């Protein structure tokens, strides 16, 4: 009887462990019991759907065509660039989209930095944006843009990265510099990033278990600095609806972002060549010097390693500066689009 009891308890422990480690099946949009599909979507090469939203001028009459890449926990509705007066003045068409697993876009269990770049290329093709288009990526979306510079540079007319998230394990960083920046993060985030990098199969468990604090960003309590809190106080009613962002499940949206963004990459951004050696386009990085999520020291180092990047450091601003300052949004658009007219 004793051994039977032990066996039953062991089986129960194994079953609990398996259930805790395995994320639930995503609730696919348009499936039985899943969220409904409200907006337009394209069907990708592998059968997945990508949801998008168009803004500004029609693509048939626009002078500039921009694809917007949203950040961690956000979605296609984060399109503050569309509110700039320059959209009307310059004739700008913008399209935002839900990255795989977010909003109404199907999850991609095989998602990589290359696959999302190819998704963006296919979005441009299906919407007939022409041989080249501009890309603006914010935060984790800015990190995605590094993949576009690597895998689809021939499709880019120009690029802007807004406070792009860095991977502390990129080999181009000096170990001492990366370590110092890493330890500036909350202790709980240090552990969450370690899990994402070294044991990605445990990311779901780590961020849903109750024994240790999970990623502060995934939990909705990131290290926002005073300038960010001021932005949030002004825009709280208009901030992103995370329920929509993660309606298909946390794992295929937030957790897979962590696994890919802080995992092992197939390339180091600091090894990239200038895609615009003919001076027909430009690459811009915009970074606040009071950003509690993305260490400015690492952004400065990248800019020094890649002198072809136009680096813009904003004083006394945090991670959310484009949301709270329309003049910053205008400056970003001006620098990106009018480089050839200066």
PDB file of N, CA and C in Angstrom, residues 123-216:
ATOM      1  N   UNK A 123       3.956  41.157 -46.371  1.00  0.00           N
ATOM      2  CA  UNK A 123       2.917  42.164 -46.156  1.00  0.00           C
ATOM      3  C   UNK A 123       3.052  43.279 -47.193  1.00  0.00           C
ATOM      4  N   UNK A 124       4.286  43.749 -47.388  1.00  0.00           N
ATOM      5  CA  UNK A 124       4.514  44.790 -48.396  1.00  0.00           C
ATOM      6  C   UNK A 124       4.124  44.341 -49.795  1.00  0.00           C
ATOM      7  N   UNK A 125       4.396  43.082 -50.121  1.00  0.00           N
ATOM      8  CA  UNK A 125       4.045  42.566 -51.447  1.00  0.00           C
ATOM      9  C   UNK A 125       2.541  42.443 -51.619  1.00  0.00           C
ATOM     10  N   UNK A 126       1.862  41.869 -50.615  1.00  0.00           N
ATOM     11  CA  UNK A 126       0.418  41.656 -50.731  1.00  0.00           C
ATOM     12  C   UNK A 126      -0.344  42.978 -50.789  1.00  0.00           C
ATOM     13  N   UNK A 127       0.188  44.010 -50.137  1.00  0.00           N
ATOM     14  CA  UNK A 127      -0.461  45.320 -50.168  1.00  0.00           C
ATOM     15  C   UNK A 127       0.045  46.186 -51.318  1.00  0.00           C
ATOM     16  N   UNK A 128       0.947  45.614 -52.123  1.00  0.00           N
ATOM     17  CA  UNK A 128       1.472  46.285 -53.315  1.00  0.00           C
ATOM     18  C   UNK A 128       2.092  47.639 -52.971  1.00  0.00           C
ATOM     19  N   UNK A 129       3.016  47.599 -52.011  1.00  0.00           N
ATOM     20  CA  UNK A 129       3.691  48.828 -51.590  1.00  0.00           C
ATOM     21  C   UNK A 129       4.884  49.181 -52.467  1.00  0.00           C
ATOM     22  N   UNK A 130       5.194  48.335 -53.423  1.00  0.00           N
ATOM     23  CA  UNK A 130       6.298  48.627 -54.319  1.00  0.00           C
ATOM     24  C   UNK A 130       7.567  47.907 -53.927  1.00  0.00           C
ATOM     25  N   UNK A 131       8.632  48.114 -54.701  1.00  0.00           N
ATOM     26  CA  UNK A 131       9.884  47.389 -54.455  1.00  0.00           C
ATOM     27  C   UNK A 131      10.555  47.751 -53.136  1.00  0.00           C
ATOM     28  N   UNK A 132      10.293  48.971 -52.640  1.00  0.00           N
ATOM     29  CA  UNK A 132      10.911  49.395 -51.378  1.00  0.00           C
ATOM     30  C   UNK A 132       9.898  50.157 -50.534  1.00  0.00           C
ATOM     31  N   UNK A 133      10.090  50.059 -49.206  1.00  0.00           N
ATOM     32  CA  UNK A 133       9.218  50.760 -48.269  1.00  0.00           C
ATOM     33  C   UNK A 133      10.043  51.125 -47.042  1.00  0.00           C
ATOM     34  N   UNK A 134       9.522  52.039 -46.243  1.00  0.00           N
ATOM     35  CA  UNK A 134      10.161  52.447 -44.988  1.00  0.00           C
ATOM     36  C   UNK A 134       9.630  51.586 -43.845  1.00  0.00           C
ATOM     37  N   UNK A 135      10.434  51.441 -42.797  1.00  0.00           N
ATOM     38  CA  UNK A 135      10.010  50.712 -41.603  1.00  0.00           C
ATOM     39  C   UNK A 135      10.347  51.543 -40.370  1.00  0.00           C
ATOM     40  N   UNK A 136       9.384  51.635 -39.463  1.00  0.00           N
ATOM     41  CA  UNK A 136       9.612  52.227 -38.146  1.00  0.00           C
ATOM     42  C   UNK A 136       9.236  51.179 -37.104  1.00  0.00           C
ATOM     43  N   UNK A 137      10.173  50.823 -36.242  1.00  0.00           N
ATOM     44  CA  UNK A 137       9.925  49.848 -35.188  1.00  0.00           C
ATOM     45  C   UNK A 137      10.143  50.457 -33.821  1.00  0.00           C
ATOM     46  N   UNK A 138       9.237  50.180 -32.907  1.00  0.00           N
ATOM     47  CA  UNK A 138       9.291  50.741 -31.559  1.00  0.00           C
ATOM     48  C   UNK A 138       9.567  49.659 -30.529  1.00  0.00           C
ATOM     49  N   UNK A 139      10.561  49.890 -29.656  1.00  0.00           N
ATOM     50  CA  UNK A 139      10.874  48.991 -28.543  1.00  0.00           C
ATOM     51  C   UNK A 139      11.206  47.590 -29.061  1.00  0.00           C
ATOM     52  N   UNK A 140      10.427  46.572 -28.683  1.00  0.00           N
ATOM     53  CA  UNK A 140      10.673  45.231 -29.200  1.00  0.00           C
ATOM     54  C   UNK A 140      10.472  45.183 -30.716  1.00  0.00           C
ATOM     55  N   UNK A 141       9.609  46.049 -31.224  1.00  0.00           N
ATOM     56  CA  UNK A 141       9.462  46.171 -32.668  1.00  0.00           C
ATOM     57  C   UNK A 141      10.704  46.743 -33.316  1.00  0.00           C
ATOM     58  N   UNK A 142      11.425  47.600 -32.585  1.00  0.00           N
ATOM     59  CA  UNK A 142      12.701  48.097 -33.088  1.00  0.00           C
ATOM     60  C   UNK A 142      13.723  46.992 -33.195  1.00  0.00           C
ATOM     61  N   UNK A 143      13.678  46.058 -32.241  1.00  0.00           N
ATOM     62  CA  UNK A 143      14.577  44.908 -32.310  1.00  0.00           C
ATOM     63  C   UNK A 143      14.283  44.069 -33.551  1.00  0.00           C
ATOM     64  N   UNK A 144      12.996  43.939 -33.894  1.00  0.00           N
ATOM     65  CA  UNK A 144      12.602  43.205 -35.101  1.00  0.00           C
ATOM     66  C   UNK A 144      13.238  43.817 -36.346  1.00  0.00           C
ATOM     67  N   UNK A 145      13.405  45.129 -36.341  1.00  0.00           N
ATOM     68  CA  UNK A 145      13.942  45.819 -37.515  1.00  0.00           C
ATOM     69  C   UNK A 145      15.384  45.394 -37.802  1.00  0.00           C
ATOM     70  N   UNK A 146      16.141  45.004 -36.753  1.00  0.00           N
ATOM     71  CA  UNK A 146      17.484  44.478 -37.020  1.00  0.00           C
ATOM     72  C   UNK A 146      17.401  43.269 -37.953  1.00  0.00           C
ATOM     73  N   UNK A 147      16.370  42.443 -37.760  1.00  0.00           N
ATOM     74  CA  UNK A 147      16.184  41.297 -38.645  1.00  0.00           C
ATOM     75  C   UNK A 147      15.878  41.722 -40.064  1.00  0.00           C
ATOM     76  N   UNK A 148      15.153  42.825 -40.241  1.00  0.00           N
ATOM     77  CA  UNK A 148      14.876  43.333 -41.588  1.00  0.00           C
ATOM     78  C   UNK A 148      16.157  43.825 -42.255  1.00  0.00           C
ATOM     79  N   UNK A 149      17.016  44.479 -41.482  1.00  0.00           N
ATOM     80  CA  UNK A 149      18.300  44.935 -42.027  1.00  0.00           C
ATOM     81  C   UNK A 149      19.183  43.757 -42.435  1.00  0.00           C
ATOM     82  N   UNK A 150      19.028  42.640 -41.750  1.00  0.00           N
ATOM     83  CA  UNK A 150      19.810  41.448 -42.062  1.00  0.00           C
ATOM     84  C   UNK A 150      19.233  40.683 -43.254  1.00  0.00           C
ATOM     85  N   UNK A 151      17.913  40.462 -43.259  1.00  0.00           N
ATOM     86  CA  UNK A 151      17.326  39.504 -44.190  1.00  0.00           C
ATOM     87  C   UNK A 151      16.604  40.119 -45.388  1.00  0.00           C
ATOM     88  N   UNK A 152      16.150  41.383 -45.291  1.00  0.00           N
ATOM     89  CA  UNK A 152      15.488  41.987 -46.450  1.00  0.00           C
ATOM     90  C   UNK A 152      15.996  43.411 -46.711  1.00  0.00           C
ATOM     91  N   UNK A 153      17.311  43.640 -46.663  1.00  0.00           N
ATOM     92  CA  UNK A 153      17.815  45.009 -46.844  1.00  0.00           C
ATOM     93  C   UNK A 153      17.466  45.597 -48.213  1.00  0.00           C
ATOM     94  N   UNK A 154      17.306  44.732 -49.210  1.00  0.00           N
ATOM     95  CA  UNK A 154      16.998  45.183 -50.568  1.00  0.00           C
ATOM     96  C   UNK A 154      15.593  45.757 -50.698  1.00  0.00           C
ATOM     97  N   UNK A 155      14.744  45.556 -49.669  1.00  0.00           N
ATOM     98  CA  UNK A 155      13.369  46.062 -49.718  1.00  0.00           C
ATOM     99  C   UNK A 155      13.201  47.362 -48.933  1.00  0.00           C
ATOM    100  N   UNK A 156      14.255  47.844 -48.335  1.00  0.00           N
ATOM    101  CA  UNK A 156      14.147  48.977 -47.415  1.00  0.00           C
ATOM    102  C   UNK A 156      14.522  50.290 -48.082  1.00  0.00           C
ATOM    103  N   UNK A 157      13.631  51.288 -47.924  1.00  0.00           N
ATOM    104  CA  UNK A 157      13.924  52.639 -48.391  1.00  0.00           C
ATOM    105  C   UNK A 157      14.545  53.471 -47.275  1.00  0.00           C
ATOM    106  N   UNK A 158      14.319  53.065 -46.044  1.00  0.00           N
ATOM    107  CA  UNK A 158      14.856  53.747 -44.876  1.00  0.00           C
ATOM    108  C   UNK A 158      14.299  53.103 -43.621  1.00  0.00           C
ATOM    109  N   UNK A 159      14.985  53.294 -42.505  1.00  0.00           N
ATOM    110  CA  UNK A 159      14.636  52.587 -41.275  1.00  0.00           C
ATOM    111  C   UNK A 159      14.787  53.517 -40.075  1.00  0.00           C
ATOM    112  N   UNK A 160      13.836  53.445 -39.154  1.00  0.00           N
ATOM    113  CA  UNK A 160      13.956  54.141 -37.870  1.00  0.00           C
ATOM    114  C   UNK A 160      13.624  53.161 -36.755  1.00  0.00           C
ATOM    115  N   UNK A 161      14.492  53.073 -35.760  1.00  0.00           N
ATOM    116  CA  UNK A 161      14.276  52.238 -34.585  1.00  0.00           C
ATOM    117  C   UNK A 161      14.126  53.142 -33.370  1.00  0.00           C
ATOM    118  N   UNK A 162      13.007  52.992 -32.674  1.00  0.00           N
ATOM    119  CA  UNK A 162      12.708  53.848 -31.531  1.00  0.00           C
ATOM    120  C   UNK A 162      12.940  53.048 -30.248  1.00  0.00           C
ATOM    121  N   UNK A 163      13.961  53.427 -29.472  1.00  0.00           N
ATOM    122  CA  UNK A 163      14.312  52.711 -28.241  1.00  0.00           C
ATOM    123  C   UNK A 163      14.311  51.198 -28.467  1.00  0.00           C
ATOM    124  N   UNK A 164      15.048  50.724 -29.480  1.00  0.00           N
ATOM    125  CA  UNK A 164      15.019  49.284 -29.779  1.00  0.00           C
ATOM    126  C   UNK A 164      15.614  48.460 -28.648  1.00  0.00           C
ATOM    127  N   UNK A 165      14.913  47.404 -28.273  1.00  0.00           N
ATOM    128  CA  UNK A 165      15.378  46.517 -27.211  1.00  0.00           C
ATOM    129  C   UNK A 165      16.676  45.849 -27.644  1.00  0.00           C
ATOM    130  N   UNK A 166      17.610  45.697 -26.716  1.00  0.00           N
ATOM    131  CA  UNK A 166      18.889  45.049 -27.004  1.00  0.00           C
ATOM    132  C   UNK A 166      18.912  43.658 -26.368  1.00  0.00           C
ATOM    133  N   UNK A 167      19.730  42.805 -26.939  1.00  0.00           N
ATOM    134  CA  UNK A 167      19.965  41.474 -26.386  1.00  0.00           C
ATOM    135  C   UNK A 167      21.343  41.511 -25.716  1.00  0.00           C
ATOM    136  N   UNK A 168      21.362  41.290 -24.410  1.00  0.00           N
ATOM    137  CA  UNK A 168      22.613  41.422 -23.656  1.00  0.00           C
ATOM    138  C   UNK A 168      23.653  40.384 -24.075  1.00  0.00           C
ATOM    139  N   UNK A 169      23.232  39.368 -24.812  1.00  0.00           N
ATOM    140  CA  UNK A 169      24.144  38.293 -25.216  1.00  0.00           C
ATOM    141  C   UNK A 169      24.656  38.448 -26.640  1.00  0.00           C
ATOM    142  N   UNK A 170      24.375  39.597 -27.288  1.00  0.00           N
ATOM    143  CA  UNK A 170      24.999  39.819 -28.593  1.00  0.00           C
ATOM    144  C   UNK A 170      26.518  39.817 -28.412  1.00  0.00           C
ATOM    145  N   UNK A 171      27.226  39.020 -29.180  1.00  0.00           N
ATOM    146  CA  UNK A 171      28.681  38.872 -28.953  1.00  0.00           C
ATOM    147  C   UNK A 171      29.491  40.136 -29.174  1.00  0.00           C
ATOM    148  N   UNK A 172      28.938  41.112 -29.907  1.00  0.00           N
ATOM    149  CA  UNK A 172      29.699  42.330 -30.172  1.00  0.00           C
ATOM    150  C   UNK A 172      29.874  43.233 -28.965  1.00  0.00           C
ATOM    151  N   UNK A 173      29.075  43.018 -27.917  1.00  0.00           N
ATOM    152  CA  UNK A 173      29.203  43.843 -26.720  1.00  0.00           C
ATOM    153  C   UNK A 173      30.416  43.406 -25.896  1.00  0.00           C
ATOM    154  N   UNK A 174      31.209  44.342 -25.388  1.00  0.00           N
ATOM    155  CA  UNK A 174      32.224  43.975 -24.399  1.00  0.00           C
ATOM    156  C   UNK A 174      31.546  43.376 -23.172  1.00  0.00           C
ATOM    157  N   UNK A 175      32.095  42.323 -22.647  1.00  0.00           N
ATOM    158  CA  UNK A 175      31.455  41.601 -21.541  1.00  0.00           C
ATOM    159  C   UNK A 175      31.192  42.508 -20.343  1.00  0.00           C
ATOM    160  N   UNK A 176      32.143  43.341 -20.012  1.00  0.00           N
ATOM    161  CA  UNK A 176      31.994  44.210 -18.839  1.00  0.00           C
ATOM    162  C   UNK A 176      30.840  45.195 -19.040  1.00  0.00           C
ATOM    163  N   UNK A 177      30.754  45.786 -20.227  1.00  0.00           N
ATOM    164  CA  UNK A 177      29.705  46.758 -20.510  1.00  0.00           C
ATOM    165  C   UNK A 177      28.328  46.102 -20.468  1.00  0.00           C
ATOM    166  N   UNK A 178      28.200  44.932 -21.099  1.00  0.00           N
ATOM    167  CA  UNK A 178      26.913  44.240 -21.123  1.00  0.00           C
ATOM    168  C   UNK A 178      26.498  43.805 -19.724  1.00  0.00           C
ATOM    169  N   UNK A 179      27.455  43.346 -18.922  1.00  0.00           N
ATOM    170  CA  UNK A 179      27.147  42.898 -17.564  1.00  0.00           C
ATOM    171  C   UNK A 179      26.674  44.057 -16.696  1.00  0.00           C
ATOM    172  N   UNK A 180      27.362  45.194 -16.796  1.00  0.00           N
ATOM    173  CA  UNK A 180      26.962  46.369 -16.015  1.00  0.00           C
ATOM    174  C   UNK A 180      25.542  46.808 -16.381  1.00  0.00           C
ATOM    175  N   UNK A 181      25.239  46.812 -17.676  1.00  0.00           N
ATOM    176  CA  UNK A 181      23.903  47.213 -18.119  1.00  0.00           C
ATOM    177  C   UNK A 181      22.847  46.203 -17.670  1.00  0.00           C
ATOM    178  N   UNK A 182      23.219  44.940 -17.725  1.00  0.00           N
ATOM    179  CA  UNK A 182      22.297  43.874 -17.331  1.00  0.00           C
ATOM    180  C   UNK A 182      21.893  44.022 -15.865  1.00  0.00           C
ATOM    181  N   UNK A 183      22.850  44.335 -15.010  1.00  0.00           N
ATOM    182  CA  UNK A 183      22.568  44.441 -13.582  1.00  0.00           C
ATOM    183  C   UNK A 183      21.902  45.758 -13.200  1.00  0.00           C
ATOM    184  N   UNK A 184      21.660  46.633 -14.182  1.00  0.00           N
ATOM    185  CA  UNK A 184      20.847  47.816 -13.929  1.00  0.00           C
ATOM    186  C   UNK A 184      19.355  47.478 -13.947  1.00  0.00           C
ATOM    187  N   UNK A 185      19.020  46.307 -14.474  1.00  0.00           N
ATOM    188  CA  UNK A 185      17.618  45.894 -14.548  1.00  0.00           C
ATOM    189  C   UNK A 185      17.150  45.381 -13.187  1.00  0.00           C
ATOM    190  N   UNK A 186      15.830  45.350 -13.000  1.00  0.00           N
ATOM    191  CA  UNK A 186      15.286  44.775 -11.776  1.00  0.00           C
ATOM    192  C   UNK A 186      15.805  43.350 -11.613  1.00  0.00           C
ATOM    193  N   UNK A 187      16.078  42.906 -10.372  1.00  0.00           N
ATOM    194  CA  UNK A 187      16.528  41.519 -10.166  1.00  0.00           C
ATOM    195  C   UNK A 187      15.572  40.493 -10.787  1.00  0.00           C
ATOM    196  N   UNK A 188      14.280  40.723 -10.691  1.00  0.00           N
ATOM    197  CA  UNK A 188      13.336  39.760 -11.260  1.00  0.00           C
ATOM    198  C   UNK A 188      13.461  39.694 -12.778  1.00  0.00           C
ATOM    199  N   UNK A 189      13.823  40.827 -13.398  1.00  0.00           N
ATOM    200  CA  UNK A 189      14.007  40.826 -14.844  1.00  0.00           C
ATOM    201  C   UNK A 189      15.315  40.156 -15.241  1.00  0.00           C
ATOM    202  N   UNK A 190      16.323  40.296 -14.393  1.00  0.00           N
ATOM    203  CA  UNK A 190      17.573  39.581 -14.665  1.00  0.00           C
ATOM    204  C   UNK A 190      17.307  38.078 -14.729  1.00  0.00           C
ATOM    205  N   UNK A 191      16.524  37.566 -13.776  1.00  0.00           N
ATOM    206  CA  UNK A 191      16.225  36.138 -13.764  1.00  0.00           C
ATOM    207  C   UNK A 191      15.347  35.752 -14.945  1.00  0.00           C
ATOM    208  N   UNK A 192      14.362  36.581 -15.262  1.00  0.00           N
ATOM    209  CA  UNK A 192      13.470  36.273 -16.382  1.00  0.00           C
ATOM    210  C   UNK A 192      14.243  36.220 -17.697  1.00  0.00           C
ATOM    211  N   UNK A 193      15.215  37.105 -17.858  1.00  0.00           N
ATOM    212  CA  UNK A 193      16.006  37.108 -19.082  1.00  0.00           C
ATOM    213  C   UNK A 193      16.964  35.920 -19.124  1.00  0.00           C
ATOM    214  N   UNK A 194      17.492  35.541 -17.967  1.00  0.00           N
ATOM    215  CA  UNK A 194      18.327  34.331 -17.928  1.00  0.00           C
ATOM    216  C   UNK A 194      17.531  33.116 -18.389  1.00  0.00           C
ATOM    217  N   UNK A 195      16.319  32.993 -17.883  1.00  0.00           N
ATOM    218  CA  UNK A 195      15.470  31.866 -18.274  1.00  0.00           C
ATOM    219  C   UNK A 195      15.216  31.904 -19.776  1.00  0.00           C
ATOM    220  N   UNK A 196      14.884  33.091 -20.301  1.00  0.00           N
ATOM    221  CA  UNK A 196      14.597  33.211 -21.734  1.00  0.00           C
ATOM    222  C   UNK A 196      15.812  32.846 -22.581  1.00  0.00           C
ATOM    223  N   UNK A 197      16.990  33.185 -22.099  1.00  0.00           N
ATOM    224  CA  UNK A 197      18.196  32.929 -22.894  1.00  0.00           C
ATOM    225  C   UNK A 197      18.691  31.488 -22.766  1.00  0.00           C
ATOM    226  N   UNK A 198      18.755  30.993 -21.544  1.00  0.00           N
ATOM    227  CA  UNK A 198      19.391  29.691 -21.321  1.00  0.00           C
ATOM    228  C   UNK A 198      18.407  28.514 -21.333  1.00  0.00           C
ATOM    229  N   UNK A 199      17.179  28.746 -20.884  1.00  0.00           N
ATOM    230  CA  UNK A 199      16.187  27.651 -20.842  1.00  0.00           C
ATOM    231  C   UNK A 199      14.844  28.168 -21.359  1.00  0.00           C
ATOM    232  N   UNK A 200      14.764  28.476 -22.661  1.00  0.00           N
ATOM    233  CA  UNK A 200      13.530  29.070 -23.198  1.00  0.00           C
ATOM    234  C   UNK A 200      12.288  28.209 -23.009  1.00  0.00           C
ATOM    235  N   UNK A 201      12.475  26.891 -22.865  1.00  0.00           N
ATOM    236  CA  UNK A 201      11.323  26.020 -22.666  1.00  0.00           C
ATOM    237  C   UNK A 201      10.628  26.279 -21.329  1.00  0.00           C
ATOM    238  N   UNK A 202      11.293  27.013 -20.426  1.00  0.00           N
ATOM    239  CA  UNK A 202      10.711  27.311 -19.117  1.00  0.00           C
ATOM    240  C   UNK A 202      10.111  28.713 -19.031  1.00  0.00           C
ATOM    241  N   UNK A 203      10.106  29.444 -20.141  1.00  0.00           N
ATOM    242  CA  UNK A 203       9.624  30.835 -20.096  1.00  0.00           C
ATOM    243  C   UNK A 203       8.167  30.909 -19.661  1.00  0.00           C
ATOM    244  N   UNK A 204       7.331  30.040 -20.197  1.00  0.00           N
ATOM    245  CA  UNK A 204       5.913  30.062 -19.800  1.00  0.00           C
ATOM    246  C   UNK A 204       5.775  29.785 -18.306  1.00  0.00           C
ATOM    247  N   UNK A 205       6.441  28.738 -17.831  1.00  0.00           N
ATOM    248  CA  UNK A 205       6.344  28.387 -16.414  1.00  0.00           C
ATOM    249  C   UNK A 205       6.843  29.525 -15.535  1.00  0.00           C
ATOM    250  N   UNK A 206       7.997  30.098 -15.888  1.00  0.00           N
ATOM    251  CA  UNK A 206       8.596  31.131 -15.052  1.00  0.00           C
ATOM    252  C   UNK A 206       7.673  32.335 -14.892  1.00  0.00           C
ATOM    253  N   UNK A 207       6.983  32.689 -15.967  1.00  0.00           N
ATOM    254  CA  UNK A 207       6.152  33.886 -15.932  1.00  0.00           C
ATOM    255  C   UNK A 207       4.714  33.635 -15.500  1.00  0.00           C
ATOM    256  N   UNK A 208       4.398  32.374 -15.136  1.00  0.00           N
ATOM    257  CA  UNK A 208       3.057  32.074 -14.629  1.00  0.00           C
ATOM    258  C   UNK A 208       3.076  31.436 -13.241  1.00  0.00           C
ATOM    259  N   UNK A 209       4.254  30.970 -12.788  1.00  0.00           N
ATOM    260  CA  UNK A 209       4.331  30.367 -11.458  1.00  0.00           C
ATOM    261  C   UNK A 209       4.229  31.453 -10.381  1.00  0.00           C
ATOM    262  N   UNK A 210       3.998  31.050  -9.144  1.00  0.00           N
ATOM    263  CA  UNK A 210       3.738  31.991  -8.050  1.00  0.00           C
ATOM    264  C   UNK A 210       4.851  32.029  -7.003  1.00  0.00           C
ATOM    265  N   UNK A 211       5.923  31.277  -7.227  1.00  0.00           N
ATOM    266  CA  UNK A 211       6.981  31.205  -6.218  1.00  0.00           C
ATOM    267  C   UNK A 211       7.961  32.367  -6.318  1.00  0.00           C
ATOM    268  N   UNK A 212       8.269  32.773  -7.541  1.00  0.00           N
ATOM    269  CA  UNK A 212       9.237  33.845  -7.764  1.00  0.00           C
ATOM    270  C   UNK A 212       8.585  34.931  -8.615  1.00  0.00           C
ATOM    271  N   UNK A 213       9.037  36.177  -8.455  1.00  0.00           N
ATOM    272  CA  UNK A 213       8.452  37.249  -9.274  1.00  0.00           C
ATOM    273  C   UNK A 213       8.816  37.072 -10.749  1.00  0.00           C
ATOM    274  N   UNK A 214       7.854  37.199 -11.650  1.00  0.00           N
ATOM    275  CA  UNK A 214       8.120  37.042 -13.079  1.00  0.00           C
ATOM    276  C   UNK A 214       8.705  38.318 -13.673  1.00  0.00           C
ATOM    277  N   UNK A 215       8.879  38.329 -14.981  1.00  0.00           N
ATOM    278  CA  UNK A 215       9.313  39.536 -15.677  1.00  0.00           C
ATOM    279  C   UNK A 215       8.386  40.696 -15.333  1.00  0.00           C
ATOM    280  N   UNK A 216       8.959  41.823 -14.941  1.00  0.00           N
ATOM    281  CA  UNK A 216       8.131  42.982 -14.600  1.00  0.00           C
ATOM    282  C   UNK A 216       7.409  43.512 -15.835  1.00  0.00           C
TER     283      UNK A 216
END
